Amino acid sequence: MTTTESAPGAPQAEEPRVKVRGAATTIRFPFVSMVVLGLVVLVAVFAPLIAPHDPEVGQLSNKLIPPVWQEGGNSDFLLGTDTLGRDIFTRILYGARVSLMVAILATGLAGVLGTIVGLVAGFYRGWVEIILMRITDMTLALPLMLMAIVLVALLGASLTNVLMVIVILLWPYYARQIRGEALAISEEDFIDLARVAGLSSPRILWRHILPNVMPTIGVLATLQVALIILLEASLSFLGVGIPPPTPAWGLMVADGRDILGRAWWVSIIPGIAIFGVVLAANLLGDWVRDRFDPKLRQL
Amino acid sequence: MRRFILARLAQAVVSIFVLITVLFFMVRLTGDPVERMIPPQVTEEMANELKAAYGLDKPLLVQYGVFLGGLVTGDLGTSLYFRGRTVGELLSLRILPSLELSVFSMMFSLLIALPLGVYAAKYRGRGSDYVARIFSILGGAAPSFLVGLVMLRIFSVQLQWFPTGGREGLLSVVLPTFTLGWFVSAGIMRLTRSSMLESLYGDYVKLARIKGVRESVVIWKHAFKNAALPVITYATVIFAAVIGGAIVTEYVFAWPGVGSLLIRAVIQRDFPVIQGAVILIGTAFVLCNFLADLAYAWINPKIRYTR
Amino acid sequence: MLLEVKDLRVQFHTRRGVVKAVDGVSFSLDRGETLGLVGESGSGKSVSCMALMRLVEAPAGRIVGGSVLLDGQELLDLSEREMRQIRGGQISLILQDPLSSLNPGYTVGNQVAEAIRIHQGLRGRALRDSVVEILSQVGIPQAERRLKQYPHQMSGGMRQRVAGAIALSCRPSLLIADEPTTSLDATVQAQYLRLLSELQQEFQFGMIFVTHDLGIVARLCDRVAVMYAGRIVETGSTRQIFNEPAHPYAKALLATLPSLESRKKRLLTVSGQPPLAIDLPPGCSFAPRCPEVMDICTEEFPAEATTGDRHRVLCWLHSPSDEMSLSAR
């Protein structure tokens, strides 16, 4: 991997000045990540068909059964049960739904909101731009986790509120980036041409500028998926996210916190699920960024 | 330089003021704190009494004035949950533990991340680079609560090397420091590596080698100083990560810091405490960023030598 | 003889294959003499220079063969530690871009002092005096005051003088200048070249001047080596090369010189692309672009021919026919 860029053919051999930034373009397609994420999507969609038990109701007589490979394990409950006798495997399957739903909806909403703000700011300029960008920069300067906790505390813990808070905190990332690009594109000749042709401003935005910023939106969205899943899981773990009995992974980790010695699986198994998905999403995000938009490297 | 410092200082003060103001109005406008915490069976009369006791019956702007006045004198109000204890009192007990955890973790992560990032860049594509990158990729994906719980399970429950929580003795700080430190160092290492890669191939590094400078001096004196600048520009992101990570870590290890107080206050809907904790953390955040700006100016002669 | 380079070979290992960036370069240099190293970018000039200092980017690049004798000492056999004593001490190099070759994070004084401290072991007052002295020697006014300045506070010309001061601070016997004037504007460039010749008069160092500006070569150099695709295809005195170029590539290069006599601006370029050193044709590397190409050129590499006193060329046009069978062996 290292030697490759040093001298790509003779012309550069004169000065083996390495294109460092481009180095990461050699990252291989994250095949394993794709498989993991694909599996999670499938599992989330078909959870009711695959799941052997009810995700929210369990029998106390079945409580704290260890996973099947441990002594005392039961093949009815592959990954064991929690303090209320609920099947952890089932809850993991349903939990994938929660994580994915939050990730997709939050990414989508933040993307739409941020893109609109960015386009408007970059295209209309003037005081509109100043105000929108001030708000964007201020929001970006806030410590994410702290603000998420405060906002959920004020609004109350619920799935909708968690979603809303994540959108409120993440749209500026899109707005900042899209504005810059919209600015650059609106200077191009073909935009002048469209103006001369008498196209209205909203139409120019929609038909000519938006398609050109789509790749950036896509890259940003992929990069944010992991962050959102992690954020939601952390909030739920702290008890300021999705309320019980919804099978959110973060919440499940919190459930087993006090019985770590007796029943490690209650916490650790959902934790590993979060870890795996975030890892896969991160690797995919890195690859997408390097492949399609290397200038976003610093994000 | 003077002008730069003054400008940044003014910016910091404004940020803190905006934070306080926005927070105040957000808390008041999203609902009445008293009504949100008292049980429904309490009579309206009693509720009104409570409101009067906390000054919540006055107009919003008056409340804001009283609140600001209180802040100036260091009065952050009284806890709704622990009756009779002031927010200032509750917070002051927890500043030191939080500071201790953050400083230890920061030191730990710098000690790990900087050399790792530097050597990963130096030996790009070879063994140590892969080790460093795996360390950072895992650290970036593992939620700190999971790392914390796994540590607890192995080292506290199983091996009983460390206490399972709380802050007693030097041993109790080890696991939280590692948990938070790993999370933070993942990001720092990534930044260091990429910015070292850039400066290692710079002409001034070549020139240092041409002068006959020893390789270790080339790396740490010539390349690293310039690589540190971009890393410092990301200080805001790093501090934000420390704050977020510290809240989670404190909660996992029952560490008696401001973060765990905040979480408890959120769950108990103790709004004066939430407000106080956020103001404290926010101010610390702004101050740290200000210090990072100073460090940047100090290292970067281009800023130091312009008035 | 100050410097004798024999059959120097440098390779870069890339994913696409092995690049022979320097492929059997030989030349020699006397004290006080200046050798102009000319050629297109990518011909291996800079890599050859860095190889003389044994600073080829590892692990991709490697010196795979040859010999570099400096004052009779074989540099390729030295340990890294011994080599560091040579770098900046006996051999110095001035890089192309003064803007990026000085470290933005340290004062000029610090950077000049570093080499002197390493090689001459000076400290404190003596070190400072020595820095001021060399800075004045390269024509920096009020050197005393400049010590505490940072590179960004100086003009491009001043910065290149500082780079010169760093290179000459330890009185090297060999100075390599790698296109040191390309980023300077014309007047500053002329001043700088004059300064270099003056300093050479004074200190009698041998100089290798890398450039693709033949005008500079004519003014500054005693001898010229023309590089193409990792090899020196022609070498001789400046007079020989300019008056009777033997290699078609050298002829083409000289034809690109704008001459005052001609009314039309004859800014010709050598047509065609230089080859990728990764898949060199079996015969002469220049054959695909050569206006005088013959059948043999694409089949076999030409043997070295001598056409005059220390004037040598690698070209079939000049290889005596009886040597043909010898090299075909």
PDB file of C-alpha atoms in Angstrom, chain B residues 91-216:
ATOM      1  CA  LEU B  91     -21.900  21.155  41.554  1.00  0.00           C
ATOM      2  CA  SER B  92     -18.892  22.184  43.585  1.00  0.00           C
ATOM      3  CA  LEU B  93     -18.631  18.707  45.083  1.00  0.00           C
ATOM      4  CA  ARG B  94     -18.427  17.231  41.633  1.00  0.00           C
ATOM      5  CA  ILE B  95     -16.086  19.522  39.781  1.00  0.00           C
ATOM      6  CA  LEU B  96     -12.917  17.950  41.101  1.00  0.00           C
ATOM      7  CA  PRO B  97     -13.793  14.343  40.206  1.00  0.00           C
ATOM      8  CA  SER B  98     -14.853  15.387  36.702  1.00  0.00           C
ATOM      9  CA  LEU B  99     -11.721  17.414  36.239  1.00  0.00           C
ATOM     10  CA  GLU B 100      -9.624  14.526  37.460  1.00  0.00           C
ATOM     11  CA  LEU B 101     -11.213  12.068  35.033  1.00  0.00           C
ATOM     12  CA  SER B 102     -11.027  14.434  32.074  1.00  0.00           C
ATOM     13  CA  VAL B 103      -7.439  15.466  32.672  1.00  0.00           C
ATOM     14  CA  PHE B 104      -6.259  11.893  33.238  1.00  0.00           C
ATOM     15  CA  SER B 105      -8.060  10.692  30.106  1.00  0.00           C
ATOM     16  CA  MET B 106      -6.791  13.564  28.036  1.00  0.00           C
ATOM     17  CA  MET B 107      -3.223  12.859  29.162  1.00  0.00           C
ATOM     18  CA  PHE B 108      -3.654   9.165  28.556  1.00  0.00           C
ATOM     19  CA  SER B 109      -5.047   9.681  25.071  1.00  0.00           C
ATOM     20  CA  LEU B 110      -2.410  12.204  24.062  1.00  0.00           C
ATOM     21  CA  LEU B 111       0.301   9.896  25.364  1.00  0.00           C
ATOM     22  CA  ILE B 112      -1.120   7.049  23.300  1.00  0.00           C
ATOM     23  CA  ALA B 113      -2.471   8.835  20.254  1.00  0.00           C
ATOM     24  CA  LEU B 114       0.355  11.195  19.390  1.00  0.00           C
ATOM     25  CA  PRO B 115       3.199   8.645  19.209  1.00  0.00           C
ATOM     26  CA  LEU B 116       0.894   6.102  17.598  1.00  0.00           C
ATOM     27  CA  GLY B 117      -0.254   8.592  14.973  1.00  0.00           C
ATOM     28  CA  VAL B 118       3.299   9.744  14.307  1.00  0.00           C
ATOM     29  CA  TYR B 119       4.707   6.239  13.904  1.00  0.00           C
ATOM     30  CA  ALA B 120       1.732   5.085  11.885  1.00  0.00           C
ATOM     31  CA  ALA B 121       2.470   7.890   9.439  1.00  0.00           C
ATOM     32  CA  LYS B 122       6.194   7.203   9.469  1.00  0.00           C
ATOM     33  CA  TYR B 123       5.710   3.504   8.793  1.00  0.00           C
ATOM     34  CA  ARG B 124       2.686   3.891   6.592  1.00  0.00           C
ATOM     35  CA  GLY B 125       1.331   0.618   5.300  1.00  0.00           C
ATOM     36  CA  ARG B 126       3.478  -1.499   7.579  1.00  0.00           C
ATOM     37  CA  GLY B 127       2.801  -3.403  10.783  1.00  0.00           C
ATOM     38  CA  SER B 128       2.690  -0.546  13.265  1.00  0.00           C
ATOM     39  CA  ASP B 129       0.451   1.421  10.934  1.00  0.00           C
ATOM     40  CA  TYR B 130      -2.082  -1.394  10.885  1.00  0.00           C
ATOM     41  CA  VAL B 131      -1.985  -1.807  14.658  1.00  0.00           C
ATOM     42  CA  ALA B 132      -2.542   1.919  15.092  1.00  0.00           C
ATOM     43  CA  ARG B 133      -5.368   2.019  12.609  1.00  0.00           C
ATOM     44  CA  ILE B 134      -7.137  -0.959  14.110  1.00  0.00           C
ATOM     45  CA  PHE B 135      -6.798   0.691  17.517  1.00  0.00           C
ATOM     46  CA  SER B 136      -8.409   3.835  16.170  1.00  0.00           C
ATOM     47  CA  ILE B 137     -11.112   2.146  14.102  1.00  0.00           C
ATOM     48  CA  LEU B 138     -12.184   0.004  17.060  1.00  0.00           C
ATOM     49  CA  GLY B 139     -12.029   2.963  19.429  1.00  0.00           C
ATOM     50  CA  GLY B 140     -14.201   4.983  17.083  1.00  0.00           C
ATOM     51  CA  ALA B 141     -16.856   2.300  16.781  1.00  0.00           C
ATOM     52  CA  ALA B 142     -17.024   0.789  20.271  1.00  0.00           C
ATOM     53  CA  PRO B 143     -19.521   2.748  22.344  1.00  0.00           C
ATOM     54  CA  SER B 144     -17.768   3.837  25.537  1.00  0.00           C
ATOM     55  CA  PHE B 145     -20.531   2.300  27.645  1.00  0.00           C
ATOM     56  CA  LEU B 146     -19.771  -1.095  26.120  1.00  0.00           C
ATOM     57  CA  VAL B 147     -16.019  -0.691  26.658  1.00  0.00           C
ATOM     58  CA  GLY B 148     -16.710   0.380  30.234  1.00  0.00           C
ATOM     59  CA  LEU B 149     -18.988  -2.553  30.963  1.00  0.00           C
ATOM     60  CA  VAL B 150     -16.615  -5.086  29.418  1.00  0.00           C
ATOM     61  CA  MET B 151     -13.761  -3.644  31.503  1.00  0.00           C
ATOM     62  CA  LEU B 152     -15.917  -3.831  34.621  1.00  0.00           C
ATOM     63  CA  ARG B 153     -16.928  -7.393  33.911  1.00  0.00           C
ATOM     64  CA  ILE B 154     -13.371  -8.621  33.277  1.00  0.00           C
ATOM     65  CA  PHE B 155     -11.226  -6.579  35.638  1.00  0.00           C
ATOM     66  CA  SER B 156     -13.605  -5.752  38.459  1.00  0.00           C
ATOM     67  CA  VAL B 157     -16.045  -8.651  38.648  1.00  0.00           C
ATOM     68  CA  GLN B 158     -13.885 -11.501  37.382  1.00  0.00           C
ATOM     69  CA  LEU B 159     -10.346 -10.579  38.382  1.00  0.00           C
ATOM     70  CA  GLN B 160     -11.311  -8.126  41.130  1.00  0.00           C
ATOM     71  CA  TRP B 161      -8.336  -5.902  40.387  1.00  0.00           C
ATOM     72  CA  PHE B 162     -10.331  -2.707  40.452  1.00  0.00           C
ATOM     73  CA  PRO B 163     -13.414  -1.469  42.319  1.00  0.00           C
ATOM     74  CA  THR B 164     -16.712  -1.817  40.421  1.00  0.00           C
ATOM     75  CA  GLY B 165     -17.472   1.870  40.611  1.00  0.00           C
ATOM     76  CA  GLY B 166     -17.246   5.067  42.544  1.00  0.00           C
ATOM     77  CA  ARG B 167     -14.171   7.102  43.275  1.00  0.00           C
ATOM     78  CA  GLU B 168     -12.123   5.651  46.069  1.00  0.00           C
ATOM     79  CA  GLY B 169      -8.400   5.440  45.843  1.00  0.00           C
ATOM     80  CA  LEU B 170      -6.106   5.574  42.924  1.00  0.00           C
ATOM     81  CA  LEU B 171      -7.201   2.212  41.500  1.00  0.00           C
ATOM     82  CA  SER B 172     -10.743   3.389  40.881  1.00  0.00           C
ATOM     83  CA  VAL B 173      -9.593   5.907  38.297  1.00  0.00           C
ATOM     84  CA  VAL B 174      -7.860   3.366  36.074  1.00  0.00           C
ATOM     85  CA  LEU B 175     -10.809   1.847  34.219  1.00  0.00           C
ATOM     86  CA  PRO B 176     -12.714   5.107  33.631  1.00  0.00           C
ATOM     87  CA  THR B 177      -9.543   6.748  32.384  1.00  0.00           C
ATOM     88  CA  PHE B 178      -8.897   3.938  29.950  1.00  0.00           C
ATOM     89  CA  THR B 179     -12.507   3.880  28.749  1.00  0.00           C
ATOM     90  CA  LEU B 180     -12.724   7.597  28.079  1.00  0.00           C
ATOM     91  CA  GLY B 181      -9.124   7.825  26.935  1.00  0.00           C
ATOM     92  CA  TRP B 182      -9.472   5.185  24.258  1.00  0.00           C
ATOM     93  CA  PHE B 183     -12.592   6.827  22.867  1.00  0.00           C
ATOM     94  CA  VAL B 184     -10.851  10.198  22.669  1.00  0.00           C
ATOM     95  CA  SER B 185      -7.518   8.927  21.403  1.00  0.00           C
ATOM     96  CA  ALA B 186      -9.119   7.177  18.435  1.00  0.00           C
ATOM     97  CA  GLY B 187      -9.966  10.543  16.936  1.00  0.00           C
ATOM     98  CA  ILE B 188      -6.716  12.238  17.897  1.00  0.00           C
ATOM     99  CA  MET B 189      -4.687   9.398  16.415  1.00  0.00           C
ATOM    100  CA  ARG B 190      -6.515   9.608  13.106  1.00  0.00           C
ATOM    101  CA  LEU B 191      -5.927  13.331  12.888  1.00  0.00           C
ATOM    102  CA  THR B 192      -2.282  13.066  13.891  1.00  0.00           C
ATOM    103  CA  ARG B 193      -1.621  10.357  11.364  1.00  0.00           C
ATOM    104  CA  SER B 194      -3.126  12.171   8.412  1.00  0.00           C
ATOM    105  CA  SER B 195      -1.521  15.485   9.246  1.00  0.00           C
ATOM    106  CA  MET B 196       1.860  13.820   9.890  1.00  0.00           C
ATOM    107  CA  LEU B 197       1.628  12.148   6.495  1.00  0.00           C
ATOM    108  CA  GLU B 198       1.301  15.565   4.976  1.00  0.00           C
ATOM    109  CA  SER B 199       4.213  17.165   6.794  1.00  0.00           C
ATOM    110  CA  LEU B 200       6.509  14.122   6.508  1.00  0.00           C
ATOM    111  CA  TYR B 201       6.571  14.588   2.773  1.00  0.00           C
ATOM    112  CA  GLY B 202       7.078  18.323   3.018  1.00  0.00           C
ATOM    113  CA  ASP B 203      10.191  19.919   1.611  1.00  0.00           C
ATOM    114  CA  TYR B 204      11.292  21.234   4.993  1.00  0.00           C
ATOM    115  CA  VAL B 205      11.502  17.674   6.251  1.00  0.00           C
ATOM    116  CA  LYS B 206      13.590  16.796   3.225  1.00  0.00           C
ATOM    117  CA  LEU B 207      15.811  19.765   3.968  1.00  0.00           C
ATOM    118  CA  ALA B 208      16.280  18.640   7.559  1.00  0.00           C
ATOM    119  CA  ARG B 209      17.478  15.258   6.316  1.00  0.00           C
ATOM    120  CA  ILE B 210      19.768  16.990   3.831  1.00  0.00           C
ATOM    121  CA  LYS B 211      21.293  18.922   6.716  1.00  0.00           C
ATOM    122  CA  GLY B 212      22.225  15.631   8.321  1.00  0.00           C
ATOM    123  CA  VAL B 213      19.702  15.818  11.152  1.00  0.00           C
ATOM    124  CA  ARG B 214      19.033  12.584  13.025  1.00  0.00           C
ATOM    125  CA  GLU B 215      15.814  10.838  11.965  1.00  0.00           C
ATOM    126  CA  SER B 216      14.174  11.102  15.385  1.00  0.00           C
TER     127      SER B 216
END
